[in-house]
Amino acid sequence: MRRRTPPPPSPLPQRAGIDPVRLRLPPDPGGTWPDLGSYLTARYAGTRGEESMARLLAAGRVLGPGGRVLHARDPYEPGGYLWFHRDTEPEPRVPFALRVVHRDEHLLVVDKPHFLATTPRGSHITETALARLREELDLPGLSPAHRLDRLTAGLVMFSVRPEDRGAYQLLFQRREVHKEYEALAPRDAALAFPRTVRSRIEKVRGVIAATEVPGPPNAESLIELVDVRGGLGRYRLTPHTGRTHQLRVHMNGLGLPILGDPVYPEVTDPAPDDYRRPLQLLARVLAFTDPVTGTAHRFESTRTLQAWHDRPGWETGTSQPTTPRYG
């Protein structure tokens, strides 16, 4: 088996908690690109990165191994590496706080608010849990063990040291983490609970909503009705698999869409800074045996779903931002 040579270390530091972009130059057997600038121009042609990359090269902000500044007229070197920080537009501050639930030398568990992405993606770069925590807790090697949707609040795990990341991620890949969620949705007296929902869920890249399709099940969720208040139910959801939007899809499939869901049953596409009526879904519990220390952990979110105790406030969007609390 051919062993892959690891890339050299990045010569660029993190900026606002964000890792530099690493790019490996592909083979060029036909000699299409006489210099680095011609390759980068072709790679980013017709995208927002076309002008941005030209600016980065002109400003000396594209680096090669060892911190060497690369220029547009430098020879093209197939297989070589380069690094740069993307130019990003200033992001509006998401006015809700992260709470640290647990921190040791290996593991960080936080209680994430609604509307804050876990990791950089799309237009959310600096306003993410990962970027905030790296910068504000001075943990440059922090990396996520799993992801939680931007609209979902609750518990998220991070590996403090890069050498431990694989062990924590493997917990989720092997389904060795017990997860419980809480959701608020309509109550249907005709539906009996608890019930296990199994279906096949597929998510097409570039399409917001996942769908249930015919075929062998690849998603399984236990759904329990915990309490009832008027026509509203409080549900405990236990996913046994981890498909995209799985719990939201399964609840919607029962005719019980989760309150505040902007995708199921209908895509409404609110503005990213519209913080009214947050999705009433909370990652409540994470329980597992720590693969590094052997400690049995059980963590529980202290957040509450607003619509259960303040339905008018949730409907009018009058929830108040909170200030950060780090432990």
Tab-separated table of C-alpha atoms in Angstrom:
chain	number	residue	atom	x	y	z
A	1	MET	CA	0.000	0.000	0.000
A	2	ARG	CA	1.336	3.423	-0.931
A	3	ARG	CA	1.776	5.595	2.134
A	4	ARG	CA	0.668	9.203	1.799
A	5	THR	CA	3.200	11.823	2.815
A	6	PRO	CA	1.652	14.236	5.316
A	7	PRO	CA	1.606	17.896	4.274
A	8	PRO	CA	4.126	20.280	5.841
A	9	PRO	CA	2.843	22.379	8.757
A	10	SER	CA	1.039	25.578	7.935
A	11	PRO	CA	3.233	28.702	7.993
A	12	LEU	CA	0.159	30.844	8.721
A	13	PRO	CA	-1.365	31.259	12.181
A	14	GLN	CA	-5.075	31.026	12.826
A	15	ARG	CA	-6.885	34.292	12.373
A	16	ALA	CA	-9.862	34.978	14.630
A	17	GLY	CA	-9.803	31.296	15.455
A	18	ILE	CA	-10.018	30.207	11.807
A	19	ASP	CA	-7.545	27.813	10.195
A	20	PRO	CA	-5.797	28.920	6.999
A	21	VAL	CA	-6.917	27.345	3.735
A	22	ARG	CA	-4.463	24.689	2.544
A	23	LEU	CA	-4.316	23.967	-1.181
A	24	ARG	CA	-2.287	21.254	-2.884
A	25	LEU	CA	-1.423	21.954	-6.506
A	26	PRO	CA	-2.647	19.171	-8.840
A	27	PRO	CA	-0.596	17.394	-11.553
A	28	ASP	CA	-0.121	19.263	-14.825
A	29	PRO	CA	1.206	16.721	-17.362
A	30	GLY	CA	0.286	18.931	-20.313
A	31	GLY	CA	2.020	22.043	-18.989
A	32	THR	CA	-1.225	24.008	-18.993
A	33	TRP	CA	-0.152	26.422	-16.272
A	34	PRO	CA	3.213	28.125	-16.846
A	35	ASP	CA	3.084	29.870	-13.480
A	36	LEU	CA	1.162	29.864	-10.219
A	37	GLY	CA	-0.973	32.845	-11.158
A	38	SER	CA	-2.359	31.161	-14.275
A	39	TYR	CA	-3.426	28.109	-12.258
A	40	LEU	CA	-5.138	30.126	-9.528
A	41	THR	CA	-6.867	32.317	-12.106
A	42	ALA	CA	-8.236	29.214	-13.860
A	43	ARG	CA	-9.231	27.554	-10.573
A	44	TYR	CA	-11.250	30.500	-9.286
A	45	ALA	CA	-12.506	31.881	-12.611
A	46	GLY	CA	-16.106	33.024	-12.421
A	47	THR	CA	-16.290	32.814	-8.613
A	48	ARG	CA	-16.031	35.339	-5.804
A	49	GLY	CA	-12.536	34.016	-5.188
A	50	GLU	CA	-11.184	35.265	-8.535
A	51	GLU	CA	-10.620	38.879	-7.461
A	52	SER	CA	-9.868	37.900	-3.887
A	53	MET	CA	-7.057	35.525	-4.877
A	54	ALA	CA	-5.494	38.165	-7.130
A	55	ARG	CA	-5.479	40.582	-4.180
A	56	LEU	CA	-3.943	37.989	-1.858
A	57	LEU	CA	-1.125	37.238	-4.300
A	58	ALA	CA	-0.409	40.929	-4.908
A	59	ALA	CA	-0.322	41.588	-1.157
A	60	GLY	CA	2.059	38.719	-0.399
A	61	ARG	CA	-0.580	36.846	1.608
A	62	VAL	CA	-0.183	33.477	-0.143
A	63	LEU	CA	2.565	31.399	1.451
A	64	GLY	CA	4.399	28.218	0.571
A	65	PRO	CA	6.186	25.745	2.876
A	66	GLY	CA	8.413	27.422	5.417
A	67	GLY	CA	6.572	30.718	5.075
A	68	ARG	CA	7.937	31.614	1.615
A	69	VAL	CA	5.818	34.338	-0.008
A	70	LEU	CA	4.428	33.144	-3.330
A	71	HIS	CA	3.888	35.405	-6.336
A	72	ALA	CA	1.751	35.103	-9.445
A	73	ARG	CA	4.803	34.669	-11.704
A	74	ASP	CA	6.398	31.906	-9.617
A	75	PRO	CA	6.784	28.600	-11.515
A	76	TYR	CA	3.915	26.182	-11.153
A	77	GLU	CA	5.030	23.255	-8.948
A	78	PRO	CA	2.657	20.235	-9.155
A	79	GLY	CA	2.184	18.569	-5.797
A	80	GLY	CA	3.288	21.649	-3.888
A	81	TYR	CA	1.304	23.228	-1.076
A	82	LEU	CA	0.189	26.771	-0.444
A	83	TRP	CA	-1.750	28.454	2.347
A	84	PHE	CA	-3.833	31.608	2.611
A	85	HIS	CA	-6.584	33.189	4.677
A	86	ARG	CA	-9.779	33.897	2.780
A	87	ASP	CA	-10.974	37.479	2.716
A	88	THR	CA	-14.236	37.480	4.631
A	89	GLU	CA	-16.876	40.121	5.063
A	90	PRO	CA	-17.499	41.290	8.646
A	91	GLU	CA	-20.103	39.039	10.221
A	92	PRO	CA	-22.866	40.308	12.499
A	93	ARG	CA	-22.407	39.086	16.046
A	94	VAL	CA	-24.777	36.292	17.017
A	95	PRO	CA	-26.009	37.754	20.323
A	96	PHE	CA	-26.315	34.516	22.275
A	97	ALA	CA	-23.858	32.867	24.611
A	98	LEU	CA	-21.981	29.599	24.683
A	99	ARG	CA	-21.810	27.887	28.066
A	100	VAL	CA	-18.977	25.586	29.035
A	101	VAL	CA	-20.339	22.394	30.618
A	102	HIS	CA	-17.069	20.471	30.984
A	103	ARG	CA	-13.417	21.165	30.318
A	104	ASP	CA	-10.314	19.073	30.912
A	105	GLU	CA	-7.025	18.653	29.078
A	106	HIS	CA	-8.628	16.377	26.454
A	107	LEU	CA	-12.309	17.259	26.172
A	108	LEU	CA	-14.477	20.368	25.985
A	109	VAL	CA	-18.279	20.165	26.109
A	110	VAL	CA	-20.331	23.307	25.546
A	111	ASP	CA	-24.012	24.205	25.584
A	112	LYS	CA	-24.570	25.943	22.227
A	113	PRO	CA	-27.311	28.518	21.652
A	114	HIS	CA	-29.705	28.565	18.735
A	115	PHE	CA	-28.448	30.401	15.616
A	116	LEU	CA	-24.718	29.811	16.214
A	117	ALA	CA	-23.075	27.412	13.756
A	118	THR	CA	-20.765	24.749	15.197
A	119	THR	CA	-18.022	25.085	12.572
A	120	PRO	CA	-17.225	27.480	9.699
A	121	ARG	CA	-19.408	26.910	6.673
A	122	GLY	CA	-20.747	29.141	3.933
A	123	SER	CA	-21.166	32.703	5.208
A	124	HIS	CA	-20.656	31.674	8.840
A	125	ILE	CA	-16.907	31.853	9.520
A	126	THR	CA	-15.966	33.808	12.629
A	127	GLU	CA	-19.420	33.627	14.189
A	128	THR	CA	-19.204	29.925	14.965
A	129	ALA	CA	-18.750	27.964	18.156
A	130	LEU	CA	-15.356	26.679	17.008
A	131	ALA	CA	-13.957	30.119	16.176
A	132	ARG	CA	-15.259	31.714	19.356
A	133	LEU	CA	-13.930	28.967	21.600
A	134	ARG	CA	-10.508	28.797	19.962
A	135	GLU	CA	-10.008	32.515	20.355
A	136	GLU	CA	-11.698	33.240	23.670
A	137	LEU	CA	-10.449	30.164	25.523
A	138	ASP	CA	-7.026	30.249	23.828
A	139	LEU	CA	-7.376	26.700	22.492
A	140	PRO	CA	-5.825	26.833	18.994
A	141	GLY	CA	-5.896	23.047	18.523
A	142	LEU	CA	-9.593	22.702	19.329
A	143	SER	CA	-11.588	20.620	16.839
A	144	PRO	CA	-15.181	19.339	16.771
A	145	ALA	CA	-15.958	15.718	17.576
A	146	HIS	CA	-19.340	16.060	15.816
A	147	ARG	CA	-21.652	18.793	14.563
A	148	LEU	CA	-24.922	20.305	15.642
A	149	ASP	CA	-27.135	22.256	13.237
A	150	ARG	CA	-26.903	26.027	13.485
A	151	LEU	CA	-30.593	26.267	14.389
A	152	THR	CA	-30.445	23.555	17.074
A	153	ALA	CA	-29.338	24.425	20.604
A	154	GLY	CA	-27.612	22.135	23.060
A	155	LEU	CA	-24.558	20.050	23.782
A	156	VAL	CA	-21.548	19.875	21.455
A	157	MET	CA	-18.247	18.056	22.079
A	158	PHE	CA	-14.787	19.256	21.050
A	159	SER	CA	-11.376	17.651	21.237
A	160	VAL	CA	-8.858	19.939	22.911
A	161	ARG	CA	-5.735	18.273	21.461
A	162	PRO	CA	-5.354	17.325	17.775
A	163	GLU	CA	-3.951	13.912	18.737
A	164	ASP	CA	-7.216	13.024	20.556
A	165	ARG	CA	-9.577	14.143	17.801
A	166	GLY	CA	-9.829	10.768	16.055
A	167	ALA	CA	-10.719	8.929	19.266
A	168	TYR	CA	-13.643	11.255	20.024
A	169	GLN	CA	-14.906	11.308	16.452
A	170	LEU	CA	-14.802	7.516	16.388
A	171	LEU	CA	-17.252	7.446	19.306
A	172	PHE	CA	-19.874	9.030	17.078
A	173	GLN	CA	-18.983	6.974	14.019
A	174	ARG	CA	-19.419	3.787	16.054
A	175	ARG	CA	-22.638	5.100	17.651
A	176	GLU	CA	-21.159	4.759	21.119
A	177	VAL	CA	-22.583	8.088	22.314
A	178	HIS	CA	-26.074	8.093	23.819
A	179	LYS	CA	-27.873	11.229	22.625
A	180	GLU	CA	-31.231	12.589	23.716
A	181	TYR	CA	-32.990	15.611	22.276
A	182	GLU	CA	-35.998	17.594	23.431
A	183	ALA	CA	-38.485	19.055	20.977
A	184	LEU	CA	-41.742	20.983	21.047
A	185	ALA	CA	-44.307	20.109	18.396
A	186	PRO	CA	-48.067	19.753	18.019
A	187	ARG	CA	-49.835	16.978	19.849
A	188	ASP	CA	-51.940	14.467	17.935
A	189	ALA	CA	-54.115	12.375	20.248
A	190	ALA	CA	-54.492	9.768	17.492
A	191	LEU	CA	-50.782	8.921	17.613
A	192	ALA	CA	-49.568	6.465	20.244
A	193	PHE	CA	-46.204	6.939	21.956
A	194	PRO	CA	-43.515	5.822	22.447
A	195	ARG	CA	-42.873	4.813	18.869
A	196	THR	CA	-39.815	4.013	16.794
A	197	VAL	CA	-39.636	5.572	13.345
A	198	ARG	CA	-37.483	3.941	10.681
A	199	SER	CA	-37.129	5.277	7.146
A	200	ARG	CA	-34.677	6.003	4.384
A	201	ILE	CA	-33.517	9.629	4.363
A	202	GLU	CA	-31.548	11.153	1.523
A	203	LYS	CA	-30.038	14.620	1.316
A	204	VAL	CA	-29.028	16.030	-2.077
A	205	ARG	CA	-26.079	18.418	-2.027
A	206	GLY	CA	-27.243	21.967	-2.606
A	207	VAL	CA	-30.854	21.216	-1.637
A	208	ILE	CA	-31.862	22.494	1.801
A	209	ALA	CA	-34.383	19.824	2.748
A	210	ALA	CA	-33.705	16.126	3.204
A	211	THR	CA	-36.440	13.730	2.099
A	212	GLU	CA	-37.757	10.296	2.986
A	213	VAL	CA	-37.574	7.962	-0.005
A	214	PRO	CA	-38.419	4.315	-0.688
A	215	GLY	CA	-35.720	1.815	0.139
A	216	PRO	CA	-33.996	0.072	3.046
A	217	PRO	CA	-34.097	2.226	6.209
A	218	ASN	CA	-30.947	4.138	7.071
A	219	ALA	CA	-32.423	6.276	9.859
A	220	GLU	CA	-34.021	5.275	13.163
A	221	SER	CA	-35.438	7.466	15.945
A	222	LEU	CA	-37.240	6.692	19.202
A	223	ILE	CA	-39.931	9.303	19.871
A	224	GLU	CA	-41.551	9.663	23.291
A	225	LEU	CA	-44.239	12.101	24.412
A	226	VAL	CA	-43.097	13.452	27.793
A	227	ASP	CA	-45.711	16.099	28.568
A	228	VAL	CA	-48.696	17.909	27.081
A	229	ARG	CA	-49.748	21.516	27.452
A	230	GLY	CA	-52.860	22.390	25.502
A	231	GLY	CA	-52.248	21.364	21.912
A	232	LEU	CA	-48.482	21.372	22.390
A	233	GLY	CA	-46.395	18.283	23.121
A	234	ARG	CA	-42.942	18.046	24.686
A	235	TYR	CA	-41.071	15.132	23.136
A	236	ARG	CA	-37.924	13.212	23.978
A	237	LEU	CA	-36.162	12.149	20.782
A	238	THR	CA	-33.439	9.494	20.798
A	239	PRO	CA	-31.706	9.045	17.449
A	240	HIS	CA	-30.086	5.670	16.843
A	241	THR	CA	-28.509	6.893	13.587
A	242	GLY	CA	-27.194	10.270	12.482
A	243	ARG	CA	-28.662	11.293	9.141
A	244	THR	CA	-28.889	14.973	8.201
A	245	HIS	CA	-31.983	16.596	9.758
A	246	GLN	CA	-33.104	13.128	10.874
A	247	LEU	CA	-35.217	14.141	13.874
A	248	ARG	CA	-36.803	17.051	12.038
A	249	VAL	CA	-37.651	14.818	9.068
A	250	HIS	CA	-39.122	12.068	11.261
A	251	MET	CA	-41.238	14.463	13.300
A	252	ASN	CA	-42.512	16.140	10.154
A	253	GLY	CA	-43.267	12.721	8.647
A	254	LEU	CA	-45.584	12.050	11.601
A	255	GLY	CA	-47.408	15.304	10.893
A	256	LEU	CA	-45.750	16.897	13.937
A	257	PRO	CA	-43.285	19.485	12.575
A	258	ILE	CA	-41.085	20.988	15.271
A	259	LEU	CA	-42.041	24.547	16.207
A	260	GLY	CA	-39.961	27.146	14.406
A	261	ASP	CA	-38.637	24.800	11.740
A	262	PRO	CA	-37.905	26.908	8.626
A	263	VAL	CA	-37.464	23.847	6.391
A	264	TYR	CA	-40.072	21.237	7.345
A	265	PRO	CA	-42.781	21.069	6.148
A	266	GLU	CA	-42.032	24.177	4.049
A	267	VAL	CA	-38.832	26.056	3.283
A	268	THR	CA	-39.340	29.655	4.446
A	269	ASP	CA	-35.699	30.842	4.253
A	270	PRO	CA	-35.597	33.503	7.014
A	271	ALA	CA	-32.696	35.953	7.108
A	272	PRO	CA	-29.616	34.660	8.993
A	273	ASP	CA	-29.969	37.474	11.551
A	274	ASP	CA	-33.682	36.874	12.156
A	275	TYR	CA	-33.549	35.527	15.691
A	276	ARG	CA	-37.308	35.342	16.234
A	277	ARG	CA	-39.010	32.000	16.892
A	278	PRO	CA	-35.923	29.772	17.262
A	279	LEU	CA	-36.302	26.133	16.302
A	280	GLN	CA	-37.647	24.359	19.380
A	281	LEU	CA	-35.114	21.545	19.299
A	282	LEU	CA	-32.481	20.993	21.976
A	283	ALA	CA	-29.634	18.473	22.222
A	284	ARG	CA	-30.345	17.667	25.867
A	285	VAL	CA	-28.080	14.718	26.826
A	286	LEU	CA	-24.711	13.253	25.813
A	287	ALA	CA	-23.520	10.107	27.605
A	288	PHE	CA	-20.440	8.016	26.770
A	289	THR	CA	-17.245	6.492	28.088
A	290	ASP	CA	-14.307	8.777	27.418
A	291	PRO	CA	-12.001	6.946	24.963
A	292	VAL	CA	-8.920	8.765	26.288
A	293	THR	CA	-9.420	8.702	30.060
A	294	GLY	CA	-11.913	5.848	30.466
A	295	THR	CA	-14.245	8.101	32.502
A	296	ALA	CA	-18.007	7.530	32.203
A	297	HIS	CA	-19.579	10.887	31.300
A	298	ARG	CA	-23.161	12.075	31.255
A	299	PHE	CA	-23.770	15.714	30.378
A	300	GLU	CA	-27.103	17.517	30.324
A	301	SER	CA	-28.013	20.906	28.877
A	302	THR	CA	-29.382	23.516	31.267
A	303	ARG	CA	-31.201	25.340	28.479
A	304	THR	CA	-34.970	25.373	28.149
A	305	LEU	CA	-37.153	25.631	25.079
A	306	GLN	CA	-38.837	29.005	25.277
A	307	ALA	CA	-42.193	28.118	23.737
A	308	TRP	CA	-42.934	25.647	26.553
A	309	HIS	CA	-42.968	28.288	29.297
A	310	ASP	CA	-43.423	31.456	27.205
A	311	ARG	CA	-45.348	30.706	24.039
A	312	PRO	CA	-46.353	34.377	23.440
A	313	GLY	CA	-42.751	35.536	23.880
A	314	TRP	CA	-41.512	32.884	21.470
A	315	GLU	CA	-44.177	33.760	18.881
A	316	THR	CA	-43.397	37.482	19.040
A	317	GLY	CA	-39.633	36.957	19.092
A	318	THR	CA	-38.978	38.751	22.365
A	319	SER	CA	-36.301	36.402	23.757
A	320	GLN	CA	-33.340	38.339	25.120
A	321	PRO	CA	-29.656	37.850	24.159
A	322	THR	CA	-27.386	36.599	26.891
A	323	THR	CA	-23.752	37.322	27.716
A	324	PRO	CA	-20.993	34.701	27.362
A	325	ARG	CA	-20.165	32.462	30.287
A	326	TYR	CA	-16.990	30.416	30.136
A	327	GLY	CA	-15.827	28.004	32.807
